[in-house]
Amino acid sequence: MAARASRKLLRDFLFRRACTTPIASARHCSSAAETAPKIPHFSKKGRLLTGTFLGLVIGGGAYVSTVDEATFCGWLFSATKLVNPFFALLDPEVAHRLGVSAAARGWVPREKRPDPSNLGLEVWGRKFSNPVGLAAGFDKNAEAVDGLLGLGFGFVEIGSVTPVPQEGNPKPRIFRLREEGAIINRCGFNSEGIVAVAKRLGAQHGKRKLDETTSTSSSSGEEVKPGGKAGPGILGVNLGKNKTSEDASSDYVQGVHTLSQYADYLVDCSLLTSSLVIFLFSC
Ligand SMILES: Cc1cc2nc3c(=O)[nH]c(=O)nc-3n(C[C@H](O)[C@H](O)[C@H](O)COP(=O)(O)O)c2cc1C
């Protein structure tokens, strides 16, 4: 008798345990399946907030769809100011890396507004749509040329590129001067080397040329587009020498031979003890 009672207690206990887990209760417990489904109850305040939110989304979407591309583009550029304080909290080299990766993936705004014609200039047969360019040191390995040109720069200079890959100086090597709003950089020409950069530039060159041909064929054909070898943007390549190299001039010659085919201009950046000597060549 006692054994039967304890078996019943155990069975009841196990049944109740099984019913408390959601999957088990749905599968095995008919009592759970029979209970009426719970209808979520929204308070008046909740319904008001949801309605306001949906109204704002729909109204905002309708308004955005009426503005022209240039205005929208301006908004996108202004919105980047929101993320700047976040970047300022990061280690400067990490922030730099994130910036390059974002530009390489096209996660940066694209300037759709044409440059005013009085900003254009012609140097050595190359037509710059504006005189503001991105200096070497930002995109050292030509990862983000397209994204960076798309930001609206008149030209982008990649590098410095060394013949053989080299690590550069030990980290940390970029330092923020917060009060001055400046940075000190002692990267030491960290580079993935000529071969890696040539592969990237080769692929991008073909793509940019194709894009350019497609857009030219669809345009009226009357307008003269500013531009370099592969498209409207001018590409500069900044060549460096390896730290351990014993023949600096042969380093530069290698760079010229391998990369000049993709570049609109070349910069040879020679570090002679404390002075920086820069030579410019058109390609
Ligand atoms: C983090 C960093 C890395 C740089 N790396 C290079 C480089 O690899 N090659 C080079 O020629 N200049 C390099 N520079 C120098 C820049 O090209 C540029 O000349 C310098 O920032 C001054 O630009 P500004 O006159 O617009 O201030 C670097 C600058 C910074 C801040």
Short mmCIF file of C-alpha atoms and ligand atoms in Angstrom, two decimals:
data_model
loop_
_atom_site.label_atom_id
_atom_site.label_comp_id
_atom_site.label_asym_id
_atom_site.label_seq_id
_atom_site.Cartn_x
_atom_site.Cartn_y
_atom_site.Cartn_z
CA MET A 1 0.00 0.00 0.00
CA ALA A 2 2.73 2.43 1.02
CA ALA A 3 4.75 1.41 -2.07
CA ARG A 4 1.76 2.08 -4.34
CA ALA A 5 1.22 5.52 -2.73
CA SER A 6 4.88 6.48 -3.10
CA ARG A 7 4.86 5.33 -6.79
CA LYS A 8 1.81 7.57 -7.41
CA LEU A 9 3.52 10.52 -5.72
CA LEU A 10 6.65 10.00 -7.86
CA ARG A 11 4.54 9.74 -11.06
CA ASP A 12 2.70 12.97 -10.18
CA PHE A 13 5.95 14.72 -9.41
CA LEU A 14 7.58 13.66 -12.73
CA PHE A 15 4.45 14.60 -14.71
CA ARG A 16 4.43 18.08 -13.20
CA ARG A 17 8.17 18.54 -13.96
CA ALA A 18 7.61 17.50 -17.56
CA CYS A 19 4.77 19.97 -17.96
CA THR A 20 6.82 22.94 -16.80
CA THR A 21 9.29 22.81 -19.75
CA PRO A 22 7.70 24.55 -22.79
CA ILE A 23 8.57 21.93 -25.44
CA ALA A 24 7.57 19.01 -23.23
CA SER A 25 4.34 20.66 -22.20
CA ALA A 26 3.37 21.31 -25.81
CA ARG A 27 4.15 17.73 -26.84
CA HIS A 28 2.92 15.66 -23.94
CA CYS A 29 0.57 17.57 -21.70
CA SER A 30 -2.86 17.73 -23.10
CA SER A 31 -3.93 19.99 -20.28
CA ALA A 32 -1.38 22.60 -21.37
CA ALA A 33 -2.54 22.38 -24.99
CA GLU A 34 -6.11 22.93 -23.95
CA THR A 35 -5.42 26.08 -22.00
CA ALA A 36 -6.37 29.21 -23.94
CA PRO A 37 -3.46 31.09 -25.56
CA LYS A 38 -2.48 34.22 -23.71
CA ILE A 39 -3.23 37.41 -25.60
CA PRO A 40 -0.58 40.02 -24.84
CA HIS A 41 -2.09 43.01 -23.19
CA PHE A 42 -0.77 46.43 -24.25
CA SER A 43 -1.40 49.32 -21.95
CA LYS A 44 -2.83 52.55 -23.34
CA LYS A 45 0.60 54.19 -22.99
CA GLY A 46 2.21 51.30 -24.89
CA ARG A 47 -0.28 51.59 -27.76
CA LEU A 48 0.26 55.36 -27.92
CA LEU A 49 4.04 54.95 -28.08
CA THR A 50 3.83 52.21 -30.76
CA GLY A 51 1.43 54.34 -32.82
CA THR A 52 3.69 57.42 -32.56
CA PHE A 53 6.76 55.37 -33.50
CA LEU A 54 5.06 53.82 -36.54
CA GLY A 55 3.69 57.24 -37.57
CA LEU A 56 7.16 58.77 -37.37
CA VAL A 57 8.71 55.91 -39.40
CA ILE A 58 6.05 56.14 -42.12
CA GLY A 59 6.02 59.97 -42.18
CA GLY A 60 9.85 60.13 -42.11
CA GLY A 61 10.10 57.57 -44.92
CA ALA A 62 7.60 59.52 -47.01
CA TYR A 63 9.54 62.78 -46.43
CA VAL A 64 12.94 61.19 -47.22
CA SER A 65 11.56 59.80 -50.49
CA THR A 66 10.72 63.36 -51.62
CA VAL A 67 14.20 64.87 -51.10
CA ASP A 68 16.75 64.91 -53.93
CA GLU A 69 19.88 62.77 -53.97
CA ALA A 70 22.22 65.67 -53.16
CA THR A 71 20.32 66.59 -49.98
CA PHE A 72 20.23 62.97 -48.89
CA CYS A 73 23.95 62.67 -49.57
CA GLY A 74 24.57 65.76 -47.39
CA TRP A 75 22.59 64.13 -44.56
CA LEU A 76 24.73 61.01 -44.80
CA PHE A 77 27.92 63.05 -44.48
CA SER A 78 26.49 64.94 -41.49
CA ALA A 79 25.51 61.65 -39.85
CA THR A 80 29.16 60.53 -39.81
CA LYS A 81 29.75 63.19 -37.13
CA LEU A 82 27.72 61.03 -34.78
CA VAL A 83 30.28 58.21 -34.89
CA ASN A 84 33.37 60.43 -34.56
CA PRO A 85 33.27 60.66 -30.75
CA PHE A 86 33.16 56.85 -30.64
CA PHE A 87 36.31 56.61 -32.80
CA ALA A 88 38.05 59.12 -30.52
CA LEU A 89 37.68 56.66 -27.62
CA LEU A 90 39.56 53.92 -29.47
CA ASP A 91 43.26 53.31 -29.73
CA PRO A 92 44.34 55.49 -32.70
CA GLU A 93 45.69 52.61 -34.76
CA VAL A 94 42.53 50.52 -34.15
CA ALA A 95 40.42 53.53 -35.18
CA HIS A 96 42.53 53.92 -38.32
CA ARG A 97 42.16 50.21 -39.16
CA LEU A 98 38.36 50.43 -38.71
CA GLY A 99 38.23 53.48 -40.97
CA VAL A 100 40.17 51.74 -43.75
CA SER A 101 38.04 48.56 -43.46
CA ALA A 102 34.81 50.60 -43.59
CA ALA A 103 36.00 52.45 -46.71
CA ALA A 104 37.14 49.19 -48.31
CA ARG A 105 33.65 47.73 -47.83
CA GLY A 106 31.90 50.85 -49.06
CA TRP A 107 30.46 51.56 -45.60
CA VAL A 108 31.16 55.27 -46.02
CA PRO A 109 29.00 57.94 -47.62
CA ARG A 110 29.45 58.51 -51.36
CA GLU A 111 29.63 62.06 -52.67
CA LYS A 112 26.96 62.44 -55.32
CA ARG A 113 27.15 66.22 -55.58
CA PRO A 114 29.37 67.27 -58.51
CA ASP A 115 32.34 69.54 -57.75
CA PRO A 116 31.89 73.17 -58.85
CA SER A 117 33.78 73.58 -62.13
CA ASN A 118 35.97 76.39 -60.72
CA LEU A 119 37.59 73.84 -58.37
CA GLY A 120 38.91 71.76 -61.27
CA LEU A 121 42.55 71.94 -62.32
CA GLU A 122 44.84 70.26 -64.78
CA VAL A 123 48.34 69.12 -63.84
CA TRP A 124 50.61 67.17 -66.20
CA GLY A 125 47.66 66.28 -68.41
CA ARG A 126 45.59 64.92 -65.54
CA LYS A 127 42.28 66.62 -64.78
CA PHE A 128 41.54 66.94 -61.06
CA SER A 129 37.89 67.68 -60.21
CA ASN A 130 39.06 69.44 -57.03
CA PRO A 131 42.44 70.11 -55.44
CA VAL A 132 41.80 68.32 -52.12
CA GLY A 133 43.38 64.88 -51.89
CA LEU A 134 44.05 62.20 -49.32
CA ALA A 135 47.73 62.00 -48.37
CA ALA A 136 49.73 58.79 -48.23
CA GLY A 137 49.67 56.97 -44.93
CA PHE A 138 45.91 56.44 -44.66
CA ASP A 139 45.46 53.67 -47.21
CA LYS A 140 48.95 52.21 -47.08
CA ASN A 141 48.10 49.01 -48.94
CA ALA A 142 45.53 50.18 -51.51
CA GLU A 143 42.62 48.47 -49.75
CA ALA A 144 40.04 51.22 -50.13
CA VAL A 145 40.82 53.37 -53.19
CA ASP A 146 37.30 53.27 -54.59
CA GLY A 147 35.58 54.05 -51.28
CA LEU A 148 38.00 56.89 -50.58
CA LEU A 149 37.66 58.45 -54.03
CA GLY A 150 33.90 58.13 -53.56
CA LEU A 151 34.11 60.34 -50.47
CA GLY A 152 34.81 63.22 -52.85
CA PHE A 153 38.60 63.56 -52.82
CA GLY A 154 40.14 64.99 -55.99
CA PHE A 155 42.88 62.39 -55.67
CA VAL A 156 43.94 59.58 -53.36
CA GLU A 157 47.55 58.69 -52.72
CA ILE A 158 48.19 55.18 -51.46
CA GLY A 159 51.32 53.91 -49.68
CA SER A 160 54.04 54.23 -48.77
CA VAL A 161 54.61 50.86 -50.40
CA THR A 162 57.92 49.09 -49.79
CA PRO A 163 59.31 46.38 -52.15
CA VAL A 164 59.24 43.64 -49.51
CA PRO A 165 56.56 43.47 -46.77
CA GLN A 166 57.70 44.98 -43.48
CA GLU A 167 56.09 45.35 -40.04
CA GLY A 168 57.13 48.90 -39.26
CA ASN A 169 57.89 50.06 -35.72
CA PRO A 170 56.63 48.19 -32.64
CA LYS A 171 53.20 49.28 -31.34
CA PRO A 172 52.05 51.66 -29.92
CA ARG A 173 53.31 53.95 -32.66
CA ILE A 174 50.48 56.44 -33.18
CA PHE A 175 49.73 58.83 -30.33
CA ARG A 176 46.86 61.25 -29.84
CA LEU A 177 47.57 64.81 -28.69
CA ARG A 178 44.02 65.44 -27.51
CA GLU A 179 44.48 69.06 -26.44
CA GLU A 180 46.06 70.00 -29.75
CA GLY A 181 43.58 67.94 -31.78
CA ALA A 182 46.55 66.23 -33.45
CA ILE A 183 48.42 62.94 -33.65
CA ILE A 184 52.05 61.90 -33.72
CA ASN A 185 52.81 59.02 -36.06
CA ARG A 186 55.86 56.80 -35.94
CA CYS A 187 54.57 53.88 -38.00
CA GLY A 188 57.91 53.27 -39.69
CA PHE A 189 56.52 52.46 -43.15
CA ASN A 190 54.52 49.35 -42.31
CA SER A 191 53.64 47.86 -45.69
CA GLU A 192 52.29 44.66 -47.20
CA GLY A 193 54.79 45.09 -50.02
CA ILE A 194 54.69 45.72 -53.75
CA VAL A 195 53.29 42.31 -54.80
CA ALA A 196 50.19 42.48 -52.54
CA VAL A 197 49.53 46.09 -53.52
CA ALA A 198 50.04 45.39 -57.25
CA LYS A 199 47.46 42.56 -57.09
CA ARG A 200 44.91 44.82 -55.44
CA LEU A 201 45.54 47.75 -57.74
CA GLY A 202 45.35 45.47 -60.79
CA ALA A 203 41.91 44.18 -59.78
CA GLN A 204 40.63 47.66 -58.87
CA HIS A 205 42.05 49.21 -62.03
CA GLY A 206 40.08 46.78 -64.20
CA LYS A 207 36.89 47.35 -62.23
CA ARG A 208 37.20 51.14 -62.22
CA LYS A 209 37.88 51.15 -65.95
CA LEU A 210 34.83 48.97 -66.59
CA ASP A 211 32.62 51.23 -64.43
CA GLU A 212 33.96 54.26 -66.27
CA THR A 213 33.29 52.74 -69.69
CA THR A 214 29.75 51.78 -68.69
CA SER A 215 28.96 55.23 -67.30
CA THR A 216 30.56 56.98 -70.32
CA SER A 217 28.54 54.95 -72.79
CA SER A 218 25.32 55.93 -71.02
CA SER A 219 26.20 59.65 -70.83
CA SER A 220 25.58 62.23 -73.54
CA GLY A 221 29.20 62.05 -74.68
CA GLU A 222 29.49 65.85 -74.74
CA GLU A 223 30.68 66.40 -71.19
CA VAL A 224 34.44 66.18 -70.59
CA LYS A 225 35.05 64.08 -67.50
CA PRO A 226 37.99 64.82 -65.26
CA GLY A 227 40.11 61.87 -64.49
CA GLY A 228 43.05 59.61 -64.43
CA LYS A 229 43.96 56.34 -66.06
CA ALA A 230 41.13 54.24 -64.72
CA GLY A 231 38.31 56.66 -64.05
CA PRO A 232 37.33 60.05 -62.74
CA GLY A 233 39.51 59.78 -59.60
CA ILE A 234 43.26 60.41 -59.68
CA LEU A 235 45.41 57.74 -58.04
CA GLY A 236 48.86 58.46 -56.66
CA VAL A 237 51.25 55.76 -55.48
CA ASN A 238 53.80 56.63 -52.83
CA LEU A 239 56.90 54.42 -52.92
CA GLY A 240 59.14 53.78 -49.94
CA LYS A 241 62.29 51.76 -49.35
CA ASN A 242 62.69 48.82 -47.02
CA LYS A 243 64.31 49.55 -43.68
CA THR A 244 66.94 46.88 -44.17
CA SER A 245 67.54 47.59 -47.85
CA GLU A 246 71.13 48.36 -48.82
CA ASP A 247 70.26 49.76 -52.22
CA ALA A 248 67.56 52.39 -51.89
CA SER A 249 67.58 53.32 -55.56
CA SER A 250 66.86 49.74 -56.67
CA ASP A 251 63.91 49.68 -54.23
CA TYR A 252 62.43 52.72 -55.95
CA VAL A 253 63.12 51.31 -59.41
CA GLN A 254 61.22 48.12 -58.47
CA GLY A 255 58.31 50.22 -57.27
CA VAL A 256 58.25 52.31 -60.44
CA HIS A 257 58.38 49.23 -62.68
CA THR A 258 55.63 47.34 -60.86
CA LEU A 259 53.17 50.04 -59.87
CA SER A 260 53.48 52.88 -62.39
CA GLN A 261 51.06 51.11 -64.77
CA TYR A 262 48.20 51.70 -62.30
CA ALA A 263 49.21 55.14 -61.02
CA ASP A 264 48.47 58.59 -62.39
CA TYR A 265 51.49 59.89 -60.51
CA LEU A 266 54.25 58.44 -58.35
CA VAL A 267 55.90 59.80 -55.24
CA ASP A 268 59.30 58.57 -54.13
CA CYS A 269 59.50 59.20 -50.45
CA SER A 270 63.15 59.12 -49.35
CA LEU A 271 63.94 59.40 -45.68
CA LEU A 272 67.43 60.80 -45.39
CA THR A 273 68.34 60.85 -41.68
CA SER A 274 66.05 63.58 -40.32
CA SER A 275 64.85 65.14 -43.57
CA LEU A 276 62.14 63.90 -45.87
CA VAL A 277 62.84 64.35 -49.58
CA ILE A 278 59.92 63.82 -51.94
CA PHE A 279 60.12 63.36 -55.72
CA LEU A 280 57.00 63.49 -57.89
CA PHE A 281 56.57 61.78 -61.26
CA SER A 282 53.64 61.67 -63.62
CA CYS A 283 52.78 58.33 -65.23
C1 LIG B 1 49.38 57.73 -39.46
C2 LIG B 1 50.14 58.39 -40.60
C3 LIG B 1 50.85 57.59 -41.46
C4 LIG B 1 51.55 58.17 -42.50
N1 LIG B 1 52.22 57.38 -43.36
C5 LIG B 1 52.84 57.92 -44.41
C6 LIG B 1 53.47 57.10 -45.36
O1 LIG B 1 53.45 55.87 -45.26
N2 LIG B 1 54.10 57.70 -46.41
C7 LIG B 1 54.13 59.07 -46.57
O2 LIG B 1 54.68 59.57 -47.53
N3 LIG B 1 53.50 59.86 -45.68
C8 LIG B 1 52.87 59.32 -44.61
N4 LIG B 1 52.24 60.14 -43.71
C9 LIG B 1 52.31 61.59 -43.92
C10 LIG B 1 51.11 62.07 -44.69
O3 LIG B 1 51.22 61.63 -46.03
C11 LIG B 1 51.03 63.61 -44.73
O4 LIG B 1 52.10 64.09 -45.44
C12 LIG B 1 51.07 64.18 -43.36
O5 LIG B 1 50.06 63.60 -42.59
C13 LIG B 1 50.88 65.69 -43.39
O6 LIG B 1 49.67 65.98 -44.01
P1 LIG B 1 48.97 67.39 -43.84
O7 LIG B 1 49.92 68.39 -44.41
O8 LIG B 1 47.71 67.28 -44.64
O9 LIG B 1 48.75 67.56 -42.39
C14 LIG B 1 51.55 59.57 -42.67
C15 LIG B 1 50.84 60.37 -41.78
C16 LIG B 1 50.14 59.80 -40.76
C17 LIG B 1 49.39 60.69 -39.82
#
